[in-house]
C-alpha positions as protocol buffer text, in pm:
chain_id: "A"
residue {
  index: 1
  type: MET
  ca { x: 6744 y: -3648 z: 5337 }
}
residue {
  index: 2
  type: SER
  ca { x: 6740 y: -3631 z: 4967 }
}
residue {
  index: 3
  type: ARG
  ca { x: 6393 y: -3631 z: 4806 }
}
residue {
  index: 4
  type: ILE
  ca { x: 6554 y: -3938 z: 4573 }
}
residue {
  index: 5
  type: PRO
  ca { x: 6715 y: -4139 z: 4859 }
}
residue {
  index: 6
  type: PRO
  ca { x: 7030 y: -4319 z: 4744 }
}
residue {
  index: 7
  type: THR
  ca { x: 6961 y: -4655 z: 4628 }
}
residue {
  index: 8
  type: PRO
  ca { x: 7172 y: -4937 z: 4639 }
}
residue {
  index: 9
  type: ARG
  ca { x: 7236 y: -5102 z: 4293 }
}
residue {
  index: 10
  type: HIS
  ca { x: 7054 y: -5428 z: 4365 }
}
residue {
  index: 11
  type: GLU
  ca { x: 6743 y: -5225 z: 4407 }
}
residue {
  index: 12
  type: LEU
  ca { x: 6763 y: -5040 z: 4068 }
}
residue {
  index: 13
  type: ASP
  ca { x: 6592 y: -5153 z: 3759 }
}
residue {
  index: 14
  type: ALA
  ca { x: 6809 y: -5306 z: 3463 }
}
residue {
  index: 15
  type: GLU
  ca { x: 6834 y: -4963 z: 3279 }
}
residue {
  index: 16
  type: GLN
  ca { x: 6944 y: -4790 z: 3625 }
}
residue {
  index: 17
  type: GLN
  ca { x: 7149 y: -5076 z: 3683 }
}
residue {
  index: 18
  type: LYS
  ca { x: 7337 y: -4981 z: 3346 }
}
residue {
  index: 19
  type: VAL
  ca { x: 7366 y: -4578 z: 3469 }
}
residue {
  index: 20
  type: HIS
  ca { x: 7471 y: -4695 z: 3807 }
}
residue {
  index: 21
  type: ASP
  ca { x: 7769 y: -4926 z: 3638 }
}
residue {
  index: 22
  type: HIS
  ca { x: 7860 y: -4623 z: 3417 }
}
residue {
  index: 23
  type: PHE
  ca { x: 7908 y: -4408 z: 3703 }
}
residue {
  index: 24
  type: ALA
  ca { x: 8074 y: -4644 z: 3900 }
}
residue {
  index: 25
  type: ALA
  ca { x: 8342 y: -4678 z: 3637 }
}
residue {
  index: 26
  type: PHE
  ca { x: 8349 y: -4284 z: 3563 }
}
residue {
  index: 27
  type: THR
  ca { x: 8379 y: -4193 z: 3948 }
}
residue {
  index: 28
  type: SER
  ca { x: 8675 y: -4473 z: 4031 }
}
residue {
  index: 29
  type: ARG
  ca { x: 8865 y: -4329 z: 3729 }
}
residue {
  index: 30
  type: ALA
  ca { x: 8786 y: -3962 z: 3773 }
}
residue {
  index: 31
  type: TYR
  ca { x: 8813 y: -3926 z: 4154 }
}
residue {
  index: 32
  type: GLY
  ca { x: 8976 y: -4235 z: 4265 }
}
residue {
  index: 33
  type: ALA
  ca { x: 8839 y: -4482 z: 4529 }
}
residue {
  index: 34
  type: ASN
  ca { x: 8515 y: -4349 z: 4723 }
}
residue {
  index: 35
  type: GLY
  ca { x: 8627 y: -4140 z: 4972 }
}
residue {
  index: 36
  type: GLU
  ca { x: 8978 y: -4042 z: 4842 }
}
residue {
  index: 37
  type: LYS
  ca { x: 8893 y: -3702 z: 4713 }
}
residue {
  index: 38
  type: PHE
  ca { x: 8528 y: -3704 z: 4857 }
}
residue {
  index: 39
  type: ALA
  ca { x: 8257 y: -3965 z: 4905 }
}
residue {
  index: 40
  type: TYR
  ca { x: 8030 y: -4034 z: 4620 }
}
residue {
  index: 41
  type: GLN
  ca { x: 7886 y: -4361 z: 4762 }
}
residue {
  index: 42
  type: ASP
  ca { x: 7729 y: -4475 z: 5107 }
}
residue {
  index: 43
  type: GLU
  ca { x: 7839 y: -4788 z: 5284 }
}
residue {
  index: 44
  type: ARG
  ca { x: 7577 y: -4973 z: 5057 }
}
residue {
  index: 45
  type: GLY
  ca { x: 7747 y: -4877 z: 4737 }
}
residue {
  index: 46
  type: ALA
  ca { x: 7447 y: -4622 z: 4654 }
}
residue {
  index: 47
  type: PHE
  ca { x: 7546 y: -4315 z: 4498 }
}
residue {
  index: 48
  type: ILE
  ca { x: 7519 y: -3997 z: 4707 }
}
residue {
  index: 49
  type: GLY
  ca { x: 7509 y: -3637 z: 4637 }
}
residue {
  index: 50
  type: GLY
  ca { x: 7395 y: -3516 z: 4274 }
}
residue {
  index: 51
  type: PHE
  ca { x: 7448 y: -3871 z: 4140 }
}
residue {
  index: 52
  type: PRO
  ca { x: 7082 y: -4012 z: 4211 }
}
residue {
  index: 53
  type: LEU
  ca { x: 6947 y: -3750 z: 3985 }
}
residue {
  index: 54
  type: TYR
  ca { x: 7108 y: -3928 z: 3716 }
}
residue {
  index: 55
  type: VAL
  ca { x: 7047 y: -4286 z: 3814 }
}
residue {
  index: 56
  type: GLN
  ca { x: 6684 y: -4205 z: 3847 }
}
residue {
  index: 57
  type: HIS
  ca { x: 6658 y: -4094 z: 3487 }
}
residue {
  index: 58
  type: PRO
  ca { x: 6878 y: -4351 z: 3281 }
}
residue {
  index: 59
  type: ARG
  ca { x: 6817 y: -4168 z: 2919 }
}
residue {
  index: 60
  type: ILE
  ca { x: 6884 y: -3831 z: 3074 }
}
residue {
  index: 61
  type: ALA
  ca { x: 7190 y: -3968 z: 3262 }
}
residue {
  index: 62
  type: LEU
  ca { x: 7374 y: -4100 z: 2967 }
}
residue {
  index: 63
  type: ALA
  ca { x: 7303 y: -3800 z: 2741 }
}
residue {
  index: 64
  type: HIS
  ca { x: 7428 y: -3596 z: 3006 }
}
residue {
  index: 65
  type: SER
  ca { x: 7739 y: -3792 z: 3068 }
}
residue {
  index: 66
  type: GLN
  ca { x: 7813 y: -3782 z: 2689 }
}
residue {
  index: 67
  type: LEU
  ca { x: 7784 y: -3359 z: 2701 }
}
residue {
  index: 68
  type: ALA
  ca { x: 8005 y: -3358 z: 3032 }
}
residue {
  index: 69
  type: ALA
  ca { x: 8252 y: -3568 z: 2844 }
}
residue {
  index: 70
  type: ALA
  ca { x: 8233 y: -3321 z: 2529 }
}
residue {
  index: 71
  type: VAL
  ca { x: 8233 y: -3021 z: 2732 }
}
residue {
  index: 72
  type: ASN
  ca { x: 8563 y: -3154 z: 2944 }
}
residue {
  index: 73
  type: ARG
  ca { x: 8724 y: -3212 z: 2601 }
}
residue {
  index: 74
  type: ILE
  ca { x: 8729 y: -2832 z: 2512 }
}
residue {
  index: 75
  type: ALA
  ca { x: 9080 y: -2712 z: 2635 }
}
residue {
  index: 76
  type: VAL
  ca { x: 9011 y: -2469 z: 2937 }
}
residue {
  index: 77
  type: HIS
  ca { x: 9288 y: -2482 z: 3210 }
}
residue {
  index: 78
  type: GLU
  ca { x: 9168 y: -2669 z: 3503 }
}
residue {
  index: 79
  type: ARG
  ca { x: 9199 y: -2386 z: 3746 }
}
residue {
  index: 80
  type: VAL
  ca { x: 8974 y: -2165 z: 3553 }
}
residue {
  index: 81
  type: ARG
  ca { x: 8725 y: -2456 z: 3523 }
}
residue {
  index: 82
  type: ASN
  ca { x: 8730 y: -2535 z: 3900 }
}
residue {
  index: 83
  type: ILE
  ca { x: 8707 y: -2133 z: 3956 }
}
residue {
  index: 84
  type: VAL
  ca { x: 8373 y: -2142 z: 3723 }
}
residue {
  index: 85
  type: THR
  ca { x: 8239 y: -2443 z: 3915 }
}
residue {
  index: 86
  type: LEU
  ca { x: 8306 y: -2340 z: 4258 }
}
residue {
  index: 87
  type: ALA
  ca { x: 8144 y: -1987 z: 4181 }
}
residue {
  index: 88
  type: VAL
  ca { x: 7840 y: -2134 z: 4023 }
}
residue {
  index: 89
  type: ALA
  ca { x: 7786 y: -2399 z: 4311 }
}
residue {
  index: 90
  type: GLY
  ca { x: 7821 y: -2056 z: 4544 }
}
residue {
  index: 91
  type: HIS
  ca { x: 7593 y: -1857 z: 4344 }
}
residue {
  index: 92
  type: PHE
  ca { x: 7320 y: -2161 z: 4376 }
}
residue {
  index: 93
  type: ARG
  ca { x: 7419 y: -2227 z: 4711 }
}
residue {
  index: 94
  type: ALA
  ca { x: 7471 y: -2593 z: 4635 }
}
residue {
  index: 95
  type: ALA
  ca { x: 7582 y: -2724 z: 4955 }
}
residue {
  index: 96
  type: THR
  ca { x: 7662 y: -3083 z: 4838 }
}
residue {
  index: 97
  type: GLU
  ca { x: 7852 y: -2960 z: 4544 }
}
residue {
  index: 98
  type: MET
  ca { x: 8041 y: -2692 z: 4754 }
}
residue {
  index: 99
  type: ALA
  ca { x: 8152 y: -2950 z: 4981 }
}
residue {
  index: 100
  type: SER
  ca { x: 8277 y: -3195 z: 4738 }
}
residue {
  index: 101
  type: GLN
  ca { x: 8402 y: -2990 z: 4495 }
}
residue {
  index: 102
  type: SER
  ca { x: 8605 y: -2736 z: 4731 }
}
residue {
  index: 103
  type: LYS
  ca { x: 8736 y: -3036 z: 4929 }
}
residue {
  index: 104
  type: ARG
  ca { x: 8877 y: -3182 z: 4599 }
}
residue {
  index: 105
  type: TYR
  ca { x: 9006 y: -2898 z: 4461 }
}
residue {
  index: 106
  type: VAL
  ca { x: 9188 y: -2772 z: 4788 }
}
residue {
  index: 107
  type: LYS
  ca { x: 9329 y: -3171 z: 4798 }
}
residue {
  index: 108
  type: ASN
  ca { x: 9458 y: -3162 z: 4467 }
}
residue {
  index: 109
  type: GLY
  ca { x: 9627 y: -2801 z: 4505 }
}
residue {
  index: 110
  type: ILE
  ca { x: 9436 y: -2634 z: 4267 }
}
residue {
  index: 111
  type: MET
  ca { x: 9341 y: -2358 z: 4490 }
}
residue {
  index: 112
  type: THR
  ca { x: 9383 y: -2283 z: 4834 }
}
residue {
  index: 113
  type: ALA
  ca { x: 9115 y: -2349 z: 5103 }
}
residue {
  index: 114
  type: SER
  ca { x: 9053 y: -1959 z: 5134 }
}
residue {
  index: 115
  type: GLU
  ca { x: 8998 y: -1904 z: 4761 }
}
residue {
  index: 116
  type: ALA
  ca { x: 8742 y: -2199 z: 4747 }
}
residue {
  index: 117
  type: GLN
  ca { x: 8583 y: -2032 z: 5048 }
}
residue {
  index: 118
  type: ALA
  ca { x: 8588 y: -1688 z: 4875 }
}
residue {
  index: 119
  type: LEU
  ca { x: 8434 y: -1835 z: 4557 }
}
residue {
  index: 120
  type: MET
  ca { x: 8149 y: -1997 z: 4748 }
}
residue {
  index: 121
  type: ALA
  ca { x: 8063 y: -1686 z: 4945 }
}
residue {
  index: 122
  type: GLY
  ca { x: 8031 y: -1515 z: 4613 }
}
residue {
  index: 123
  type: ASN
  ca { x: 8362 y: -1296 z: 4675 }
}
residue {
  index: 124
  type: LYS
  ca { x: 8632 y: -1295 z: 4423 }
}
residue {
  index: 125
  type: PRO
  ca { x: 8962 y: -1419 z: 4582 }
}
residue {
  index: 126
  type: GLU
  ca { x: 9236 y: -1142 z: 4545 }
}
residue {
  index: 127
  type: SER
  ca { x: 9444 y: -1388 z: 4422 }
}
residue {
  index: 128
  type: LEU
  ca { x: 9264 y: -1446 z: 4089 }
}
residue {
  index: 129
  type: ALA
  ca { x: 9470 y: -1287 z: 3781 }
}
residue {
  index: 130
  type: GLY
  ca { x: 9458 y: -1303 z: 3419 }
}
residue {
  index: 131
  type: SER
  ca { x: 9247 y: -1593 z: 3284 }
}
residue {
  index: 132
  type: SER
  ca { x: 9137 y: -1696 z: 3604 }
}
residue {
  index: 133
  type: SER
  ca { x: 8972 y: -1321 z: 3684 }
}
residue {
  index: 134
  type: ALA
  ca { x: 8828 y: -1304 z: 3329 }
}
residue {
  index: 135
  type: ALA
  ca { x: 8673 y: -1625 z: 3386 }
}
residue {
  index: 136
  type: TYR
  ca { x: 8510 y: -1543 z: 3723 }
}
residue {
  index: 137
  type: ASP
  ca { x: 8405 y: -1207 z: 3599 }
}
residue {
  index: 138
  type: VAL
  ca { x: 8197 y: -1352 z: 3310 }
}
residue {
  index: 139
  type: THR
  ca { x: 8060 y: -1642 z: 3550 }
}
residue {
  index: 140
  type: VAL
  ca { x: 7939 y: -1358 z: 3792 }
}
residue {
  index: 141
  type: HIS
  ca { x: 7791 y: -1137 z: 3504 }
}
residue {
  index: 142
  type: VAL
  ca { x: 7619 y: -1427 z: 3323 }
}
residue {
  index: 143
  type: LEU
  ca { x: 7455 y: -1590 z: 3664 }
}
residue {
  index: 144
  type: SER
  ca { x: 7386 y: -1224 z: 3804 }
}
residue {
  index: 145
  type: ALA
  ca { x: 7263 y: -1000 z: 3483 }
}
residue {
  index: 146
  type: SER
  ca { x: 6946 y: -1047 z: 3296 }
}
residue {
  index: 147
  type: ARG
  ca { x: 7112 y: -887 z: 2997 }
}
residue {
  index: 148
  type: PRO
  ca { x: 7370 y: -990 z: 2736 }
}
residue {
  index: 149
  type: LEU
  ca { x: 7741 y: -1023 z: 2822 }
}
residue {
  index: 150
  type: PRO
  ca { x: 7914 y: -664 z: 2759 }
}
residue {
  index: 151
  type: ASP
  ca { x: 8164 y: -638 z: 2470 }
}
residue {
  index: 152
  type: GLU
  ca { x: 8452 y: -554 z: 2740 }
}
residue {
  index: 153
  type: LEU
  ca { x: 8392 y: -876 z: 2938 }
}
residue {
  index: 154
  type: TRP
  ca { x: 8384 y: -1060 z: 2602 }
}
residue {
  index: 155
  type: ASP
  ca { x: 8679 y: -947 z: 2488 }
}
residue {
  index: 156
  type: SER
  ca { x: 8890 y: -966 z: 2806 }
}
residue {
  index: 157
  type: CYS
  ca { x: 8786 y: -1354 z: 2844 }
}
residue {
  index: 158
  type: VAL
  ca { x: 8821 y: -1412 z: 2487 }
}
residue {
  index: 159
  type: GLU
  ca { x: 9161 y: -1250 z: 2503 }
}
residue {
  index: 160
  type: ALA
  ca { x: 9292 y: -1421 z: 2810 }
}
residue {
  index: 161
  type: LEU
  ca { x: 9169 y: -1765 z: 2746 }
}
residue {
  index: 162
  type: GLY
  ca { x: 9127 y: -1786 z: 2358 }
}
residue {
  index: 163
  type: GLU
  ca { x: 8786 y: -1838 z: 2191 }
}
residue {
  index: 164
  type: GLU
  ca { x: 8793 y: -2184 z: 2200 }
}
residue {
  index: 165
  type: ALA
  ca { x: 8847 y: -2217 z: 2571 }
}
residue {
  index: 166
  type: PHE
  ca { x: 8607 y: -1919 z: 2620 }
}
residue {
  index: 167
  type: PHE
  ca { x: 8319 y: -2120 z: 2488 }
}
residue {
  index: 168
  type: GLY
  ca { x: 8462 y: -2421 z: 2689 }
}
residue {
  index: 169
  type: LEU
  ca { x: 8408 y: -2195 z: 2990 }
}
residue {
  index: 170
  type: LEU
  ca { x: 8047 y: -2098 z: 2875 }
}
residue {
  index: 171
  type: HIS
  ca { x: 7947 y: -2462 z: 2840 }
}
residue {
  index: 172
  type: SER
  ca { x: 8081 y: -2544 z: 3181 }
}
residue {
  index: 173
  type: LEU
  ca { x: 7887 y: -2286 z: 3326 }
}
residue {
  index: 174
  type: ALA
  ca { x: 7557 y: -2398 z: 3188 }
}
residue {
  index: 175
  type: PHE
  ca { x: 7668 y: -2765 z: 3276 }
}
residue {
  index: 176
  type: TYR
  ca { x: 7714 y: -2678 z: 3624 }
}
residue {
  index: 177
  type: ALA
  ca { x: 7429 y: -2447 z: 3668 }
}
residue {
  index: 178
  type: TRP
  ca { x: 7206 y: -2746 z: 3562 }
}
residue {
  index: 179
  type: LEU
  ca { x: 7357 y: -2991 z: 3817 }
}
residue {
  index: 180
  type: CYS
  ca { x: 7328 y: -2764 z: 4086 }
}
residue {
  index: 181
  type: VAL
  ca { x: 6946 y: -2670 z: 4035 }
}
residue {
  index: 182
  type: GLY
  ca { x: 6901 y: -3041 z: 4007 }
}
residue {
  index: 183
  type: VAL
  ca { x: 7075 y: -3100 z: 4344 }
}
residue {
  index: 184
  type: ASN
  ca { x: 6894 y: -2813 z: 4497 }
}
residue {
  index: 185
  type: ALA
  ca { x: 6556 y: -2936 z: 4384 }
}
residue {
  index: 186
  type: LEU
  ca { x: 6625 y: -3269 z: 4536 }
}
residue {
  index: 187
  type: ASP
  ca { x: 6771 y: -3123 z: 4867 }
}
residue {
  index: 188
  type: VAL
  ca { x: 7078 y: -3314 z: 4870 }
}
residue {
  index: 189
  type: PRO
  ca { x: 7241 y: -3323 z: 5184 }
}
residue {
  index: 190
  type: VAL
  ca { x: 7630 y: -3281 z: 5248 }
}
residue {
  index: 191
  type: PRO
  ca { x: 7763 y: -3626 z: 5283 }
}
residue {
  index: 192
  type: ALA
  ca { x: 7919 y: -3689 z: 5645 }
}
């Protein structure tokens, strides 16, 4: 059980209800109906997974949502962004994020199940090439090394992605690391 249990909308205070409504609109727009790509609400309509982290702290939630929208406006190819997301989730062993995101990426044809499994296990899929490979290498270095990114990794990633997308990759990586730290701290279970 998560340290912040899923709370139905009617049990939330007014500020939390605004966040709930914001994420209800976002999730249905971004992911379709609950359970279509992955489950994000329980049978009572309470958010599950990482969402209770947001609902409990409305000021942070809305600012974080604005940051997410800004980061997602930076042109990074969807496959590259999703490779980074699963590599980060795998690094932090964020079970709920690995389960929900891998299911969605495979279902949407963004990656194969074997690629998703490799990324979550901390392994580089043999199929990664070009910008996907460079993005994975940068992600692994940034998460694993307590030193600056070497020039050769910087150069290869900027060459493969372009400078704007490279910065988008870095923001996506940091944003997703924040979420994974939160779901691990809350001990968020994988939805059934």
